[in-house]
CSV table of C-alpha atoms in Angstrom, one decimal:
chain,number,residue,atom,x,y,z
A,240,UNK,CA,0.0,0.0,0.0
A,241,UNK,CA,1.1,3.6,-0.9
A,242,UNK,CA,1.4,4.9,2.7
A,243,UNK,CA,0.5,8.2,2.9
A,244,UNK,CA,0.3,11.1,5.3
A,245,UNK,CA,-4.0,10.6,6.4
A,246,UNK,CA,-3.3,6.9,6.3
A,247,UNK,CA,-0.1,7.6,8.8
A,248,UNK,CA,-2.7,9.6,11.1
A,249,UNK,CA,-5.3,6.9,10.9
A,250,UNK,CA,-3.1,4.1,12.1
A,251,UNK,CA,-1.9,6.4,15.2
A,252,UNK,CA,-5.7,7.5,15.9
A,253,UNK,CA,-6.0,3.8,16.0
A,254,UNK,CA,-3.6,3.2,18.8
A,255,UNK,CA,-4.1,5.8,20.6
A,256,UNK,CA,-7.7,5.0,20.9
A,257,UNK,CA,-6.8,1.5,22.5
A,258,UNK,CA,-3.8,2.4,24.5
A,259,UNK,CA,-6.2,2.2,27.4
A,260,UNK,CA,-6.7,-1.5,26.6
A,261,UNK,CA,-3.8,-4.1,28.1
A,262,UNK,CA,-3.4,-7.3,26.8
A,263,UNK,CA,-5.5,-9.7,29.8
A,264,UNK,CA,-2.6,-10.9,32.1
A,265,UNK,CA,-3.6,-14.8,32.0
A,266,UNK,CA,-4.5,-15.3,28.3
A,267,UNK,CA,-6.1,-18.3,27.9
A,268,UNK,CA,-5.8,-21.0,25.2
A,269,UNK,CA,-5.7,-24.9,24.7
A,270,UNK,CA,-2.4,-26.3,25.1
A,271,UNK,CA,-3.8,-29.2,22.6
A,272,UNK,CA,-4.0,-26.7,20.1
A,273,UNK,CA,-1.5,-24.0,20.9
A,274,UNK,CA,2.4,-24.3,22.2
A,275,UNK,CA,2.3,-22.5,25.5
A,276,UNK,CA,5.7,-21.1,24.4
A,277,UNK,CA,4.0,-19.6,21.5
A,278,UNK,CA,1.2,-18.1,23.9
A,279,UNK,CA,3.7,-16.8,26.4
A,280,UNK,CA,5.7,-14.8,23.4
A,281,UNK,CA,3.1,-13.5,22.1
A,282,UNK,CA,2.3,-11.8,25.5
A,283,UNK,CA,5.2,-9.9,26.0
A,284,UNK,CA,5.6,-9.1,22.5
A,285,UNK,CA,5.2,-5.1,22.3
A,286,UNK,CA,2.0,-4.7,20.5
A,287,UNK,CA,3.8,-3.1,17.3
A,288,UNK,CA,6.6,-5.4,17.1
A,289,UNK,CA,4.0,-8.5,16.9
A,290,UNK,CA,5.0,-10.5,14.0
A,291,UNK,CA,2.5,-11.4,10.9
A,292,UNK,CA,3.7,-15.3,12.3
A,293,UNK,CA,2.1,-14.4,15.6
A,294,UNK,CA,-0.7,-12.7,14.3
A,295,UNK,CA,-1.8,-15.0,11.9
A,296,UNK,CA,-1.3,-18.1,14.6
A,297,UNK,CA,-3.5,-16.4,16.8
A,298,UNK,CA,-6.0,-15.9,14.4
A,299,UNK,CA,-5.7,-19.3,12.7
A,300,UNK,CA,-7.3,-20.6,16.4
A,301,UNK,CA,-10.8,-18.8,17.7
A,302,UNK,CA,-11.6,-20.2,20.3
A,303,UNK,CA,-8.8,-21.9,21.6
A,304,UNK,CA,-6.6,-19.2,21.6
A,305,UNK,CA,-8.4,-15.9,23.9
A,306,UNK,CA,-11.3,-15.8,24.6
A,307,UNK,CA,-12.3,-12.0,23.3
A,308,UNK,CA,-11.2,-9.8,25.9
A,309,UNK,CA,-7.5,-9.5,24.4
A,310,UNK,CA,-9.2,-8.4,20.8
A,311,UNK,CA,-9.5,-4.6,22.0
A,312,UNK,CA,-5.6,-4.4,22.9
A,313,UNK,CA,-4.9,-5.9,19.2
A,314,UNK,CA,-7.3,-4.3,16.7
A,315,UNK,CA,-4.6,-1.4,16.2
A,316,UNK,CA,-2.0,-3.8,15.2
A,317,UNK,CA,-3.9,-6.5,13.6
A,318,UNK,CA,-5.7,-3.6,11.5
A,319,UNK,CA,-2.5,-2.3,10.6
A,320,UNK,CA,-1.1,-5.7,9.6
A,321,UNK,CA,-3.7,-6.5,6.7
A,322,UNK,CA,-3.9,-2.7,4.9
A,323,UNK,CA,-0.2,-2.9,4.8
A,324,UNK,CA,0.2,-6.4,3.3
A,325,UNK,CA,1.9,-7.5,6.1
A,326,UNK,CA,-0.8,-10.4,6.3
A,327,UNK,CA,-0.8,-11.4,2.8
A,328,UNK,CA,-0.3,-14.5,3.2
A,329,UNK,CA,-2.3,-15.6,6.6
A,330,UNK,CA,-6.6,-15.8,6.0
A,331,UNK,CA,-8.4,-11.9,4.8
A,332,UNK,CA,-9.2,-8.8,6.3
A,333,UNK,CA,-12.8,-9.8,7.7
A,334,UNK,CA,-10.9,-12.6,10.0
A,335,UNK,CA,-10.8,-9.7,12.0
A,336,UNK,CA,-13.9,-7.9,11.4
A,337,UNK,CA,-15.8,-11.1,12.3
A,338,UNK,CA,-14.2,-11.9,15.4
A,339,UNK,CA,-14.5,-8.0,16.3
A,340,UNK,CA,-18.1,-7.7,15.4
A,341,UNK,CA,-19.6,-9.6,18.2
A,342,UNK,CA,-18.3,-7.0,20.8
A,343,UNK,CA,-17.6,-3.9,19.3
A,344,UNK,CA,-20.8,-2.2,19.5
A,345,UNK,CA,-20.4,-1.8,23.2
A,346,UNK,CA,-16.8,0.0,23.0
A,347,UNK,CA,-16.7,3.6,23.1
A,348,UNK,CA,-17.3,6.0,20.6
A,349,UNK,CA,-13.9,7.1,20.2
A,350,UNK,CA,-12.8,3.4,19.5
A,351,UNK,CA,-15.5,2.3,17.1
A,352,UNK,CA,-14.8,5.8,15.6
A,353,UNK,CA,-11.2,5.2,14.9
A,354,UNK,CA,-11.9,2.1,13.4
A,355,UNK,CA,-14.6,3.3,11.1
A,356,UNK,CA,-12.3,6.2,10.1
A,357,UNK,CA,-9.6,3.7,9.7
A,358,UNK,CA,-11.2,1.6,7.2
A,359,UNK,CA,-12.8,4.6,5.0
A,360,UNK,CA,-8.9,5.5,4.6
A,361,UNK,CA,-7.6,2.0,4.0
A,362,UNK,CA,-10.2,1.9,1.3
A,363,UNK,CA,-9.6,4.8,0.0
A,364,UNK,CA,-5.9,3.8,-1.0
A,365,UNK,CA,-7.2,0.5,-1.9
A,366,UNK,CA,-9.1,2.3,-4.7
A,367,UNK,CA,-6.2,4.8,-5.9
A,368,UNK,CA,-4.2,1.8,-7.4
A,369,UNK,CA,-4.7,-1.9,-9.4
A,370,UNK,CA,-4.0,-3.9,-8.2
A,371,UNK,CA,-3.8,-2.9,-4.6
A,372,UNK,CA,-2.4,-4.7,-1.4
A,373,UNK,CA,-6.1,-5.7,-0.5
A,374,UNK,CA,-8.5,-6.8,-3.3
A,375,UNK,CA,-11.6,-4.7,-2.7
A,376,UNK,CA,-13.7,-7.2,-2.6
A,377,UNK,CA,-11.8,-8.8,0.5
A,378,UNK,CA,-11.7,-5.7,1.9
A,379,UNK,CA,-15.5,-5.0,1.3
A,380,UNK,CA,-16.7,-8.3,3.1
A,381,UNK,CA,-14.4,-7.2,6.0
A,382,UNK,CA,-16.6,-3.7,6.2
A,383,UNK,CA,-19.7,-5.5,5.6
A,384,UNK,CA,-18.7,-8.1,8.7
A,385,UNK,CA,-18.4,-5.1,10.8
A,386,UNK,CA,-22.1,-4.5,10.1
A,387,UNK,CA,-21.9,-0.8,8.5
A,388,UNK,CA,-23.1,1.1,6.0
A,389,UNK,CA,-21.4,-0.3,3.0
A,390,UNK,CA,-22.9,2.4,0.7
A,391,UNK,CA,-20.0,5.1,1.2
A,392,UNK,CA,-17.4,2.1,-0.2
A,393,UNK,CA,-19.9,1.5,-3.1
A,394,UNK,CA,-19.9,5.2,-4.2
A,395,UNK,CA,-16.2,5.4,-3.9
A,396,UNK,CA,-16.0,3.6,-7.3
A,397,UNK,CA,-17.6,6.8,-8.8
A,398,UNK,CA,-15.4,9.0,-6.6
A,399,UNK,CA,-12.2,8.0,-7.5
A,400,UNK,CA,-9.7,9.4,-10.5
A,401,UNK,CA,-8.3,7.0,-13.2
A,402,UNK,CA,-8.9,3.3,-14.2
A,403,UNK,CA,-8.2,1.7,-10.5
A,404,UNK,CA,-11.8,2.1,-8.8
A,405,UNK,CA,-13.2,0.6,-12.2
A,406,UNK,CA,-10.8,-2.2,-12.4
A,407,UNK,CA,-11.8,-3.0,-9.0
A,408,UNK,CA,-15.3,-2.4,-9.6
A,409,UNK,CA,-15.3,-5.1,-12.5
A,410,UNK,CA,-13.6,-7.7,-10.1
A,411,UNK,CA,-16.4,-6.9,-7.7
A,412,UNK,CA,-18.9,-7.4,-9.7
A,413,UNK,CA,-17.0,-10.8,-11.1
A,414,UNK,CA,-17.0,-12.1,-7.0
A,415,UNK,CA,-20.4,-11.0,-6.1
A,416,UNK,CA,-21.9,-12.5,-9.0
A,417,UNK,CA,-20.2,-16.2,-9.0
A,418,UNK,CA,-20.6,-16.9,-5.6
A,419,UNK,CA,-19.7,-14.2,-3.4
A,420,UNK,CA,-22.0,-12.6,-0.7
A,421,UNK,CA,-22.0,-10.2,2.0
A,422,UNK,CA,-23.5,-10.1,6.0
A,423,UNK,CA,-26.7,-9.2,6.3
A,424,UNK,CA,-27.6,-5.7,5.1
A,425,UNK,CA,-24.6,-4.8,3.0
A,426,UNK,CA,-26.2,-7.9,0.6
A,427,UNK,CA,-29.6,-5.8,-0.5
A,428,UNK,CA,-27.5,-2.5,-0.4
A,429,UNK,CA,-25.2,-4.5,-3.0
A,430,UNK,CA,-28.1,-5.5,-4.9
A,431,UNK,CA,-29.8,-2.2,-5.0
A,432,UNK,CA,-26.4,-0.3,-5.9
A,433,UNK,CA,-25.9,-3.1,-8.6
A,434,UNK,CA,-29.2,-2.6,-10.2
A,435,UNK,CA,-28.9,1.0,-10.3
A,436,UNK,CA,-27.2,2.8,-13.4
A,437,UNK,CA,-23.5,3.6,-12.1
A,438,UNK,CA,-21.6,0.5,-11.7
A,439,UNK,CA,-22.2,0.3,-16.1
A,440,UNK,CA,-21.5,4.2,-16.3
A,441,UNK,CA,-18.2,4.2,-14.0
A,442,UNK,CA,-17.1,1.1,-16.2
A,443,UNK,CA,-18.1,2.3,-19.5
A,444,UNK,CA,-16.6,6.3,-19.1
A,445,UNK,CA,-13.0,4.3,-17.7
A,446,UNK,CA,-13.1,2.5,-21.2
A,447,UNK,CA,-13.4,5.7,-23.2
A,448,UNK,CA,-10.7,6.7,-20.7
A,449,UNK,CA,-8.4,4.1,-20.7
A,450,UNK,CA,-5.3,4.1,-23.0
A,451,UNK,CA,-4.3,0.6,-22.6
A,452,UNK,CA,-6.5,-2.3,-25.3
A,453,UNK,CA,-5.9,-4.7,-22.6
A,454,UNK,CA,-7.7,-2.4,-20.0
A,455,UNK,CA,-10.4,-1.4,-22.2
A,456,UNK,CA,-11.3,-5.4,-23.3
A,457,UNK,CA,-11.1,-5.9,-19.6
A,458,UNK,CA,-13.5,-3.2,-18.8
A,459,UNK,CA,-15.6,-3.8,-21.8
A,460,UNK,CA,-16.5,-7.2,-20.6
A,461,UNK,CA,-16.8,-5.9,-17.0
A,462,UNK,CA,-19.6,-3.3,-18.6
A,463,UNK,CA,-21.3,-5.7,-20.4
A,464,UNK,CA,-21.7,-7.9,-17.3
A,465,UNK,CA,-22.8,-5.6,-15.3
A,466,UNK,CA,-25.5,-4.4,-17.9
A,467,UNK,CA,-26.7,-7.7,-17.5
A,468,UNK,CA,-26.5,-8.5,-14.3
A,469,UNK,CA,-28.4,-5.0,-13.9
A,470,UNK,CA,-31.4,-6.2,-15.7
A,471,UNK,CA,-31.6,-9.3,-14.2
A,472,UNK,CA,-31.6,-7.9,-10.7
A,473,UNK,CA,-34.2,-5.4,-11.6
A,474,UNK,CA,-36.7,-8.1,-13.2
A,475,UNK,CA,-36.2,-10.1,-10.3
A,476,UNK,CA,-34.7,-12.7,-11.5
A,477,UNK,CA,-32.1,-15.5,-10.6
A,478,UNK,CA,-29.3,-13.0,-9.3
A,479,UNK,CA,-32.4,-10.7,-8.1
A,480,UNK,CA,-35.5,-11.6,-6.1
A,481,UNK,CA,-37.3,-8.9,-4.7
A,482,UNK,CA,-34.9,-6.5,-6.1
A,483,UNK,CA,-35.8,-2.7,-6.1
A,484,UNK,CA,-37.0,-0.7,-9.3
A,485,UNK,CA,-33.9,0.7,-11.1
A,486,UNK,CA,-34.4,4.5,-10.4
Protein backbone atom coordinates (compact mmCIF):
# COMPACT_ATOMS: atom_id res chain seq x y z
CA UNK A 1 0.00 0.00 0.00
CA UNK A 2 1.08 3.60 -0.88
CA UNK A 3 1.38 4.93 2.70
CA UNK A 4 0.54 8.23 2.88
CA UNK A 5 0.29 11.09 5.34
CA UNK A 6 -3.97 10.62 6.42
CA UNK A 7 -3.31 6.88 6.33
CA UNK A 8 -0.14 7.64 8.79
CA UNK A 9 -2.68 9.55 11.09
CA UNK A 10 -5.32 6.87 10.90
CA UNK A 11 -3.13 4.07 12.11
CA UNK A 12 -1.86 6.44 15.24
CA UNK A 13 -5.74 7.52 15.85
CA UNK A 14 -6.03 3.84 16.00
CA UNK A 15 -3.56 3.20 18.78
CA UNK A 16 -4.07 5.81 20.60
CA UNK A 17 -7.75 4.96 20.94
CA UNK A 18 -6.76 1.47 22.54
CA UNK A 19 -3.83 2.39 24.49
CA UNK A 20 -6.16 2.18 27.40
CA UNK A 21 -6.71 -1.54 26.60
CA UNK A 22 -3.80 -4.07 28.08
CA UNK A 23 -3.45 -7.34 26.82
CA UNK A 24 -5.49 -9.66 29.83
CA UNK A 25 -2.57 -10.91 32.12
CA UNK A 26 -3.61 -14.76 32.00
CA UNK A 27 -4.47 -15.28 28.28
CA UNK A 28 -6.12 -18.26 27.94
CA UNK A 29 -5.82 -21.04 25.18
CA UNK A 30 -5.74 -24.88 24.75
CA UNK A 31 -2.41 -26.32 25.13
CA UNK A 32 -3.79 -29.21 22.64
CA UNK A 33 -3.98 -26.73 20.10
CA UNK A 34 -1.46 -23.98 20.87
CA UNK A 35 2.40 -24.34 22.17
CA UNK A 36 2.26 -22.48 25.47
CA UNK A 37 5.65 -21.06 24.44
CA UNK A 38 4.05 -19.58 21.49
CA UNK A 39 1.16 -18.06 23.87
CA UNK A 40 3.72 -16.77 26.43
CA UNK A 41 5.74 -14.82 23.38
CA UNK A 42 3.05 -13.50 22.05
CA UNK A 43 2.29 -11.85 25.50
CA UNK A 44 5.19 -9.91 25.98
CA UNK A 45 5.60 -9.11 22.52
CA UNK A 46 5.23 -5.15 22.35
CA UNK A 47 1.98 -4.71 20.47
CA UNK A 48 3.81 -3.07 17.26
CA UNK A 49 6.60 -5.42 17.07
CA UNK A 50 3.96 -8.50 16.95
CA UNK A 51 5.03 -10.50 13.96
CA UNK A 52 2.47 -11.42 10.90
CA UNK A 53 3.67 -15.26 12.27
CA UNK A 54 2.15 -14.37 15.59
CA UNK A 55 -0.75 -12.67 14.26
CA UNK A 56 -1.80 -15.02 11.86
CA UNK A 57 -1.31 -18.14 14.59
CA UNK A 58 -3.47 -16.36 16.85
CA UNK A 59 -5.96 -15.86 14.42
CA UNK A 60 -5.75 -19.33 12.74
CA UNK A 61 -7.27 -20.61 16.38
CA UNK A 62 -10.82 -18.78 17.72
CA UNK A 63 -11.62 -20.16 20.27
CA UNK A 64 -8.83 -21.91 21.56
CA UNK A 65 -6.57 -19.21 21.56
CA UNK A 66 -8.41 -15.88 23.90
CA UNK A 67 -11.26 -15.82 24.62
CA UNK A 68 -12.27 -12.01 23.33
CA UNK A 69 -11.20 -9.76 25.85
CA UNK A 70 -7.50 -9.54 24.40
CA UNK A 71 -9.22 -8.38 20.82
CA UNK A 72 -9.54 -4.62 21.96
CA UNK A 73 -5.63 -4.37 22.88
CA UNK A 74 -4.92 -5.86 19.23
CA UNK A 75 -7.34 -4.34 16.75
CA UNK A 76 -4.63 -1.41 16.17
CA UNK A 77 -2.04 -3.82 15.20
CA UNK A 78 -3.93 -6.53 13.60
CA UNK A 79 -5.75 -3.61 11.50
CA UNK A 80 -2.52 -2.28 10.59
CA UNK A 81 -1.14 -5.75 9.61
CA UNK A 82 -3.66 -6.49 6.68
CA UNK A 83 -3.94 -2.75 4.93
CA UNK A 84 -0.16 -2.91 4.78
CA UNK A 85 0.18 -6.36 3.29
CA UNK A 86 1.88 -7.51 6.10
CA UNK A 87 -0.83 -10.43 6.34
CA UNK A 88 -0.78 -11.44 2.77
CA UNK A 89 -0.26 -14.51 3.24
CA UNK A 90 -2.34 -15.62 6.62
CA UNK A 91 -6.60 -15.79 5.96
CA UNK A 92 -8.37 -11.95 4.83
CA UNK A 93 -9.21 -8.84 6.29
CA UNK A 94 -12.78 -9.84 7.73
CA UNK A 95 -10.93 -12.56 10.04
CA UNK A 96 -10.83 -9.71 12.02
CA UNK A 97 -13.86 -7.94 11.40
CA UNK A 98 -15.77 -11.08 12.31
CA UNK A 99 -14.16 -11.86 15.39
CA UNK A 100 -14.52 -7.96 16.30
CA UNK A 101 -18.10 -7.66 15.35
CA UNK A 102 -19.58 -9.62 18.16
CA UNK A 103 -18.34 -6.97 20.76
CA UNK A 104 -17.55 -3.86 19.26
CA UNK A 105 -20.84 -2.15 19.54
CA UNK A 106 -20.38 -1.76 23.16
CA UNK A 107 -16.79 0.04 22.98
CA UNK A 108 -16.71 3.58 23.14
CA UNK A 109 -17.30 5.98 20.55
CA UNK A 110 -13.86 7.10 20.21
CA UNK A 111 -12.79 3.40 19.51
CA UNK A 112 -15.52 2.25 17.11
CA UNK A 113 -14.76 5.84 15.59
CA UNK A 114 -11.20 5.17 14.89
CA UNK A 115 -11.95 2.10 13.42
CA UNK A 116 -14.59 3.35 11.06
CA UNK A 117 -12.25 6.19 10.07
CA UNK A 118 -9.55 3.75 9.68
CA UNK A 119 -11.16 1.60 7.18
CA UNK A 120 -12.78 4.62 4.97
CA UNK A 121 -8.93 5.50 4.62
CA UNK A 122 -7.62 2.00 4.03
CA UNK A 123 -10.17 1.88 1.34
CA UNK A 124 -9.64 4.84 0.00
CA UNK A 125 -5.95 3.84 -1.03
CA UNK A 126 -7.16 0.47 -1.85
CA UNK A 127 -9.12 2.27 -4.66
CA UNK A 128 -6.17 4.80 -5.93
CA UNK A 129 -4.21 1.84 -7.36
CA UNK A 130 -4.70 -1.91 -9.42
CA UNK A 131 -3.96 -3.86 -8.16
CA UNK A 132 -3.79 -2.89 -4.60
CA UNK A 133 -2.41 -4.69 -1.36
CA UNK A 134 -6.11 -5.73 -0.47
CA UNK A 135 -8.45 -6.77 -3.27
CA UNK A 136 -11.57 -4.65 -2.74
CA UNK A 137 -13.74 -7.24 -2.64
CA UNK A 138 -11.76 -8.79 0.51
CA UNK A 139 -11.70 -5.69 1.90
CA UNK A 140 -15.48 -4.99 1.25
CA UNK A 141 -16.69 -8.35 3.14
CA UNK A 142 -14.41 -7.16 5.99
CA UNK A 143 -16.60 -3.72 6.20
CA UNK A 144 -19.71 -5.45 5.62
CA UNK A 145 -18.71 -8.13 8.75
CA UNK A 146 -18.42 -5.07 10.84
CA UNK A 147 -22.14 -4.53 10.05
CA UNK A 148 -21.87 -0.76 8.52
CA UNK A 149 -23.13 1.07 6.01
CA UNK A 150 -21.43 -0.29 3.00
CA UNK A 151 -22.87 2.41 0.75
CA UNK A 152 -20.03 5.14 1.19
CA UNK A 153 -17.41 2.14 -0.16
CA UNK A 154 -19.87 1.46 -3.14
CA UNK A 155 -19.89 5.23 -4.17
CA UNK A 156 -16.24 5.40 -3.87
CA UNK A 157 -16.03 3.56 -7.28
CA UNK A 158 -17.56 6.77 -8.85
CA UNK A 159 -15.37 9.01 -6.56
CA UNK A 160 -12.19 8.00 -7.49
CA UNK A 161 -9.69 9.42 -10.49
CA UNK A 162 -8.25 6.98 -13.20
CA UNK A 163 -8.89 3.28 -14.15
CA UNK A 164 -8.20 1.71 -10.55
CA UNK A 165 -11.80 2.11 -8.77
CA UNK A 166 -13.18 0.63 -12.17
CA UNK A 167 -10.82 -2.20 -12.39
CA UNK A 168 -11.77 -3.05 -9.03
CA UNK A 169 -15.31 -2.38 -9.63
CA UNK A 170 -15.30 -5.14 -12.52
CA UNK A 171 -13.61 -7.74 -10.05
CA UNK A 172 -16.40 -6.88 -7.72
CA UNK A 173 -18.87 -7.42 -9.65
CA UNK A 174 -16.99 -10.83 -11.08
CA UNK A 175 -16.98 -12.07 -7.04
CA UNK A 176 -20.44 -11.02 -6.12
CA UNK A 177 -21.93 -12.55 -8.98
CA UNK A 178 -20.16 -16.16 -8.99
CA UNK A 179 -20.62 -16.93 -5.56
CA UNK A 180 -19.70 -14.17 -3.42
CA UNK A 181 -21.98 -12.64 -0.69
CA UNK A 182 -22.01 -10.18 2.03
CA UNK A 183 -23.50 -10.11 5.99
CA UNK A 184 -26.71 -9.24 6.32
CA UNK A 185 -27.56 -5.71 5.14
CA UNK A 186 -24.62 -4.84 2.99
CA UNK A 187 -26.22 -7.85 0.58
CA UNK A 188 -29.57 -5.77 -0.45
CA UNK A 189 -27.46 -2.48 -0.43
CA UNK A 190 -25.20 -4.52 -3.03
CA UNK A 191 -28.10 -5.53 -4.89
CA UNK A 192 -29.80 -2.17 -5.01
CA UNK A 193 -26.38 -0.31 -5.89
CA UNK A 194 -25.87 -3.07 -8.59
CA UNK A 195 -29.23 -2.62 -10.18
CA UNK A 196 -28.88 1.02 -10.28
CA UNK A 197 -27.18 2.76 -13.41
CA UNK A 198 -23.49 3.58 -12.11
CA UNK A 199 -21.64 0.51 -11.67
CA UNK A 200 -22.15 0.31 -16.12
CA UNK A 201 -21.45 4.16 -16.29
CA UNK A 202 -18.20 4.18 -13.96
CA UNK A 203 -17.10 1.11 -16.22
CA UNK A 204 -18.06 2.29 -19.46
CA UNK A 205 -16.61 6.29 -19.08
CA UNK A 206 -13.00 4.31 -17.69
CA UNK A 207 -13.15 2.50 -21.18
CA UNK A 208 -13.42 5.68 -23.16
CA UNK A 209 -10.66 6.73 -20.73
CA UNK A 210 -8.40 4.13 -20.75
CA UNK A 211 -5.26 4.08 -22.98
CA UNK A 212 -4.30 0.64 -22.64
CA UNK A 213 -6.47 -2.28 -25.30
CA UNK A 214 -5.85 -4.73 -22.57
CA UNK A 215 -7.69 -2.45 -19.98
CA UNK A 216 -10.45 -1.45 -22.21
CA UNK A 217 -11.29 -5.43 -23.28
CA UNK A 218 -11.11 -5.92 -19.64
CA UNK A 219 -13.51 -3.22 -18.77
CA UNK A 220 -15.59 -3.83 -21.83
CA UNK A 221 -16.50 -7.25 -20.62
CA UNK A 222 -16.83 -5.87 -17.01
CA UNK A 223 -19.59 -3.26 -18.58
CA UNK A 224 -21.29 -5.71 -20.44
CA UNK A 225 -21.73 -7.89 -17.32
CA UNK A 226 -22.76 -5.55 -15.28
CA UNK A 227 -25.48 -4.40 -17.91
CA UNK A 228 -26.71 -7.72 -17.46
CA UNK A 229 -26.53 -8.51 -14.28
CA UNK A 230 -28.41 -5.03 -13.87
CA UNK A 231 -31.41 -6.22 -15.68
CA UNK A 232 -31.56 -9.33 -14.16
CA UNK A 233 -31.60 -7.85 -10.66
CA UNK A 234 -34.23 -5.37 -11.55
CA UNK A 235 -36.67 -8.05 -13.24
CA UNK A 236 -36.22 -10.08 -10.35
CA UNK A 237 -34.72 -12.71 -11.54
CA UNK A 238 -32.13 -15.52 -10.57
CA UNK A 239 -29.33 -13.04 -9.25
CA UNK A 240 -32.36 -10.67 -8.15
CA UNK A 241 -35.48 -11.60 -6.07
CA UNK A 242 -37.26 -8.89 -4.66
CA UNK A 243 -34.89 -6.49 -6.12
CA UNK A 244 -35.77 -2.71 -6.09
CA UNK A 245 -36.98 -0.68 -9.28
CA UNK A 246 -33.92 0.72 -11.10
CA UNK A 247 -34.39 4.51 -10.37
Amino acid sequence: MRRDHEFERAVERLYAAFAHRPLPPDMTACEHCVDPADVALFARTPLRELTPEQLGRYLMNPGTWGDGTELPHLVPRLLEAYATGEMEHWLWPDAVTRRISGQWLTWPAEERDAVEHFVRVWWRLTLAAFPSVTPAWDLLTAVAELGVDVGPCLAGFADGPGEGPARHLAEVIDRWSFGGSLHDSAEESMRRWLSGPTPVDVLWTAVGTSASPEVVAELTDAAEHARLLRGSLVAGGPLGVDAPPCP
